[in-house]
C-alpha positions in Angstrom: 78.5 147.0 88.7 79.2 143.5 90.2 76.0 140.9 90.5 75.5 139.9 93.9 77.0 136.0 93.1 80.3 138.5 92.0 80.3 139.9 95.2 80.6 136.5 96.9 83.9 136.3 99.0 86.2 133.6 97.5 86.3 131.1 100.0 82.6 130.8 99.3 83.5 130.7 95.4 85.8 127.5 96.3 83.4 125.7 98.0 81.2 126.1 94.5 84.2 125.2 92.5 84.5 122.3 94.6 81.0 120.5 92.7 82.4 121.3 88.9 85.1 119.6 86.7 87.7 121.5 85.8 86.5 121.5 82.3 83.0 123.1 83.7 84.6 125.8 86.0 86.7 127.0 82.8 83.8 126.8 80.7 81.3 128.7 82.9 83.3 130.9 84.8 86.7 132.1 82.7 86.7 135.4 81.2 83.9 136.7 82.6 86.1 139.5 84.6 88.9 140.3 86.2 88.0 139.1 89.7 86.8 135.8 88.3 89.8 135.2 86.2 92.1 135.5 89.3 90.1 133.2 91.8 89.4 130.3 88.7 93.3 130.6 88.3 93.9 130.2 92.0 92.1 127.8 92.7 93.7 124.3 93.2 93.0 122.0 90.4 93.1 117.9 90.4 93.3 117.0 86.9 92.6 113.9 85.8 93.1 113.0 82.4 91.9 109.0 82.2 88.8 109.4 80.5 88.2 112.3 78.9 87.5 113.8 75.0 90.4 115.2 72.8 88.3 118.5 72.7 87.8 118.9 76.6 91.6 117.9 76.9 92.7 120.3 74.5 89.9 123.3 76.7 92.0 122.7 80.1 95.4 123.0 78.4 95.0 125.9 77.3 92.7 127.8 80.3 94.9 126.2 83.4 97.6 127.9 85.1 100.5 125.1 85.7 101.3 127.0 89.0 97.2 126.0 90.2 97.5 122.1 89.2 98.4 119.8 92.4 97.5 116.8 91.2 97.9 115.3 87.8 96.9 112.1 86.4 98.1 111.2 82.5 97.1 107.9 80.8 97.9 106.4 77.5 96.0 103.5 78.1 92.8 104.9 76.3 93.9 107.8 74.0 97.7 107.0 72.7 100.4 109.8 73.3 97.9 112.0 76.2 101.1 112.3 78.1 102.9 113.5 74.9 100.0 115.8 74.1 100.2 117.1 77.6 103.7 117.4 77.5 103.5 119.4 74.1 101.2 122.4 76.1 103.8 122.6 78.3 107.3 121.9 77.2 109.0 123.2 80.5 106.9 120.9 82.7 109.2 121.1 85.4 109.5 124.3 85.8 106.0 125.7 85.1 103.9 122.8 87.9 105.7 124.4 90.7 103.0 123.5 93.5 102.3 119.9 91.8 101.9 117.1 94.8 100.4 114.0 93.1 100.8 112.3 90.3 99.8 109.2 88.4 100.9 108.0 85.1 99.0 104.9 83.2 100.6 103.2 80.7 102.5 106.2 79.8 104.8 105.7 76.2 108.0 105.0 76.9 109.6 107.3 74.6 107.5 110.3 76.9 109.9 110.7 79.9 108.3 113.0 81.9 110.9 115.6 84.2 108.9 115.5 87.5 109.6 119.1 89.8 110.7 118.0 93.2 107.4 118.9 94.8 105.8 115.9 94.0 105.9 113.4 97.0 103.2 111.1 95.4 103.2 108.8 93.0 101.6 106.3 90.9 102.7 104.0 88.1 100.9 101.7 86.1 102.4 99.9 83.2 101.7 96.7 82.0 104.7 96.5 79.8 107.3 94.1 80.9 110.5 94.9 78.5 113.9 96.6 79.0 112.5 100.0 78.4 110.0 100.2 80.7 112.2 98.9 83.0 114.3 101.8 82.4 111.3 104.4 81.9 110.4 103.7 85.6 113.4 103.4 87.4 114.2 106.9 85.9 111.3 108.4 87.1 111.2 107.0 91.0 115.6 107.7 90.8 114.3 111.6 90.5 111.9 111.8 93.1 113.9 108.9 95.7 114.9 111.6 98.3 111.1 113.2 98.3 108.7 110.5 97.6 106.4 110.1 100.5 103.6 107.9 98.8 104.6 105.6 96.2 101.7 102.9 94.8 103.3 100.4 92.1 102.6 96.8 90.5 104.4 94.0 92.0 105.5 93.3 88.5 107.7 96.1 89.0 109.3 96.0 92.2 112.4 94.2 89.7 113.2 97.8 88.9 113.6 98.9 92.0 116.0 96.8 93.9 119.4 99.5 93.9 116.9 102.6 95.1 116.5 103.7 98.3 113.3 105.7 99.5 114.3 107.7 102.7 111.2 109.7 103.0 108.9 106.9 102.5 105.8 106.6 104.5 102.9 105.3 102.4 103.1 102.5 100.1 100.7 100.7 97.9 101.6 97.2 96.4 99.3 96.4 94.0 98.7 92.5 92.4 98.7 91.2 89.1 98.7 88.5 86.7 102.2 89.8 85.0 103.7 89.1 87.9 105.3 85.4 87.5 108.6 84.2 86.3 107.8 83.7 82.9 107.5 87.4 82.6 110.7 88.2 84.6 114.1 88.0 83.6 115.7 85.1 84.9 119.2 87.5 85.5 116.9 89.8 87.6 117.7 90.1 91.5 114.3 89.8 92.3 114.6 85.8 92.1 116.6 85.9 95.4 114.8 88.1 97.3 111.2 88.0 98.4 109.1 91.6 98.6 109.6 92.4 102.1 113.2 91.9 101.9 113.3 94.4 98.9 111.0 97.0 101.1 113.4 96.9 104.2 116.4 97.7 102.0 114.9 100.7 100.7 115.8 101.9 104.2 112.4 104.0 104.9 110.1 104.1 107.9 106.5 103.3 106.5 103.7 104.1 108.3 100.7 102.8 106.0 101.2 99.6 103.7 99.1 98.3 101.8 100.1 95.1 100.1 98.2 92.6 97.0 99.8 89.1 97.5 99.2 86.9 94.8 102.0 84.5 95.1 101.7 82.1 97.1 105.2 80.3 97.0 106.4 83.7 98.0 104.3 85.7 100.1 102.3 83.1 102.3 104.8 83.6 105.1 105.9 87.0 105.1 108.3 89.4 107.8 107.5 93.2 108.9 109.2 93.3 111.8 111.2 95.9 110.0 108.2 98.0 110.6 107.5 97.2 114.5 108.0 100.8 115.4 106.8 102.7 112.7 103.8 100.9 111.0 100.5 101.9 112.0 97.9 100.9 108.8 98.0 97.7 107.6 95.9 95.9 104.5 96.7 93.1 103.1 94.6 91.3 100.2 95.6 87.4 99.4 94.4 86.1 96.3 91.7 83.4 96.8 94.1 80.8 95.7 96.0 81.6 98.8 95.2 79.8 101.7 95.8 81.8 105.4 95.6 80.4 108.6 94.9 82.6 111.8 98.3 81.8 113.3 100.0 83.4 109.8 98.8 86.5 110.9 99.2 86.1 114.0 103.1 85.7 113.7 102.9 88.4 110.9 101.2 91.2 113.5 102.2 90.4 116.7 105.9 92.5 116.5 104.1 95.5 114.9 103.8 97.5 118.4 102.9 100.8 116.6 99.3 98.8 114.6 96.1 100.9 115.1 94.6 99.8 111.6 94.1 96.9 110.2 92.1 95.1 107.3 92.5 92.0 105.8 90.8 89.9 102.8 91.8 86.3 103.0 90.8 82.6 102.4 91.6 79.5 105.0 91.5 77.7 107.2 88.6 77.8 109.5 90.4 79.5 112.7 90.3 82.8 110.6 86.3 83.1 111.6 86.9 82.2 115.3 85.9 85.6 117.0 87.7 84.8 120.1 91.0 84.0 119.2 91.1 87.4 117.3 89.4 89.2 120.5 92.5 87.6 122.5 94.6 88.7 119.6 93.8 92.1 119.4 93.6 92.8 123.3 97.5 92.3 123.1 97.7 94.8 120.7 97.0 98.7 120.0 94.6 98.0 117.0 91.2 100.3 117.1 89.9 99.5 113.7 89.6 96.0 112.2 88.2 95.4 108.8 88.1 91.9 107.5 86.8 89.7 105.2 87.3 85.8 105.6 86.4 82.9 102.9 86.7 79.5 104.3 85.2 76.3 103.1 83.1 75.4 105.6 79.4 75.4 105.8 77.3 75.3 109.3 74.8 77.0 110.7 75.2 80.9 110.5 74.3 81.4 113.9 76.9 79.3 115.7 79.4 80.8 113.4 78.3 84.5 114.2 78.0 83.3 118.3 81.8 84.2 118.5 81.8 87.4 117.5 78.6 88.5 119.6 80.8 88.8 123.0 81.0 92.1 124.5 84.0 92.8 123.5 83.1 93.1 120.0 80.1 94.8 120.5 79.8 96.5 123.5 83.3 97.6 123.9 84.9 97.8 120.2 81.5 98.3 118.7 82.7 96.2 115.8 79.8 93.8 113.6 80.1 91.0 111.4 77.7 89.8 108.9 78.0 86.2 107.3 76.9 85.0 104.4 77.2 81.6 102.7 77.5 80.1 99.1 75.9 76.7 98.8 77.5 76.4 95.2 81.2 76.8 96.9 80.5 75.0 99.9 81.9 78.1 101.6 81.1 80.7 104.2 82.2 84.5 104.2 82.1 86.3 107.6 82.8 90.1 106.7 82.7 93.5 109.1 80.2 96.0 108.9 80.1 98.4 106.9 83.1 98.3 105.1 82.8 95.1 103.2 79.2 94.9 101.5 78.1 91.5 100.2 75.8 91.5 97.3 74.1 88.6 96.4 
């Protein structure tokens, strides 16, 4: 006779299942019947395999279904050969994660290729190697998937490798920073030295709609083009390292051809124009941007409430109901001006 919590219909089951770890809903709930067995193995699964013991490891492989797993992350960086281990439960990997969407692969050996299925349209890579065979350990991988990748997040470091590939189903892409990024870590026969990043991005011939870029160069990316993207683009972050310095009118020029911009954050230090509130209320009213996240370093120091006075029009709070907090650092001689909530300073 089933318990009542048996008799529980399974979409309230996968709402329960939601709160465990995979590792939890195999422990507690596999092999207690037949009913429970199906809906555990039905359920879709988001594995993540960063952080985790060699004994819980070893419990998922063997209690998931590959059919049930939609998103996948492997990492070397902690445990060496996870991916190979991984691999080793399931030698026809392509063939047995059918319904897999995501995945994400941290420092992942070199000698571990790993045969993506063509459902995956997301992916990560994270390497901090810099030699000839990671070079060709990720170019394989992203030549598999070029014709089906949606999302795509990468290290700058490794855009080198990806200069001959072209990404037609593109939409989201995530440029991450780094200190390996720099010539002395490049070849000096690689492409890459004549070509800066957005260059590289409009020859991969794709239509993105969310970008999100790290710049940490700033010989390279302090004046940048995405014009490509007027028509298409619609979320925009970009993050400068602090050693960067951005003026108002480098955005400006940067946003002002990207017709399709709803979103848009923005981490920067500059020159004191970025905290002028209404140059960016005149800014925005020529464009179609509803959100605006920002936070703004500039070494300047004056009294936080002529500063703030700018950004207390009723445009920005009446209309766009948008607020900015400021805070100062007497060490730096600097002041920070930051929108609420999504940038927090903690002091």
């Amino acid at each position: 006779m089933y318990s009542s919590f048996e008799s529980l219909s399974a979409e309230l089951l996968f709402e329960l299942f939601d709160y465990l770890s995979p590792y939890d809903l195999f422990r507690i709930f596999i092999n207690l019947n037949s009913r429970l067995n199906v809906l555990v193995h039905s359920y879709p699964l988001r594995l993540n395999f960063r952080r985790i013991s060699r004994s819980k490891f070893d419990f998922i492989c063997r209690h998931i279904q590959p059919k049930q797993v939609i998103s996948l992350i492997l990492c070397d960086e902690y445990v060496p050969e996870r991916v190979k281990l991984f691999l080793n439960y399931f030698p026809h990997f392509k063939e047995e994660f059918l319904y897999l969407q995501s995945v994400t692969l941290i420092e992942a050996g070199i000698n571990t290729f790993i045969d993506l299925p063509l459902s995956v349209s997301s992916l990560t890579i994270r390497s901090f190697d810099t030699d000839n065979d990671s070079k060709t350990y990720i170019n394989e991988i992203l030549s598999q998937q070029t014709k089906v990748l949606t999302h795509l997040k990468i290290d700058n470091k490794d855009l080198q490798y990806l200069i001959h590939i072209r990404f037609p189903a593109l939409t989201h892409l995530i440029i991450l920073g780094g200190h390996y990024y720099g010539r002395e870590h490049i070849d000096v026969s690689s492409p890459l030295e004549n070509i800066d990043i957005h260059s590289l991005i409009q020859q991969w011939q794709c239509f993105l709609t969310h970008l999100y870029l790290v710049i940490d160069n700033e010989m390279r990316y302090s004046i940048f083009n995405l014009d490509r993207f007027s028509h298409c683009l619609t979320h925009l972050t970009l993050h400068f390292h602090q050693d960067i310095q951005v003026s108002f009118v480098c955005l400006e020029q940067c946003l002002i051809k990207l017709f399709q911009l709803t979103n848009f954050t923005c981490q920067a230090n500059g020159s004191w124009d970025l905290i002028d509130g209404k140059q960016w209320e005149k800014f925005i009213l020529k464009t179609q941007i509803v959100r605006f996240n920002f936070k703004f370093e500039c070494n300047l120091i004056e009294e936080i409430s002529s500063i703030l006075e700018s950004f207390r029009s009723s445009f920005w709070l009446k209309e766009r109901h948008w607020y900015v907090g400021c805070y100062q650092d007497e060490s730096k001689t600097s002041t920070i001006i930051y929108s609420i909530p999504r940038f927090r300073i903690r002091t």
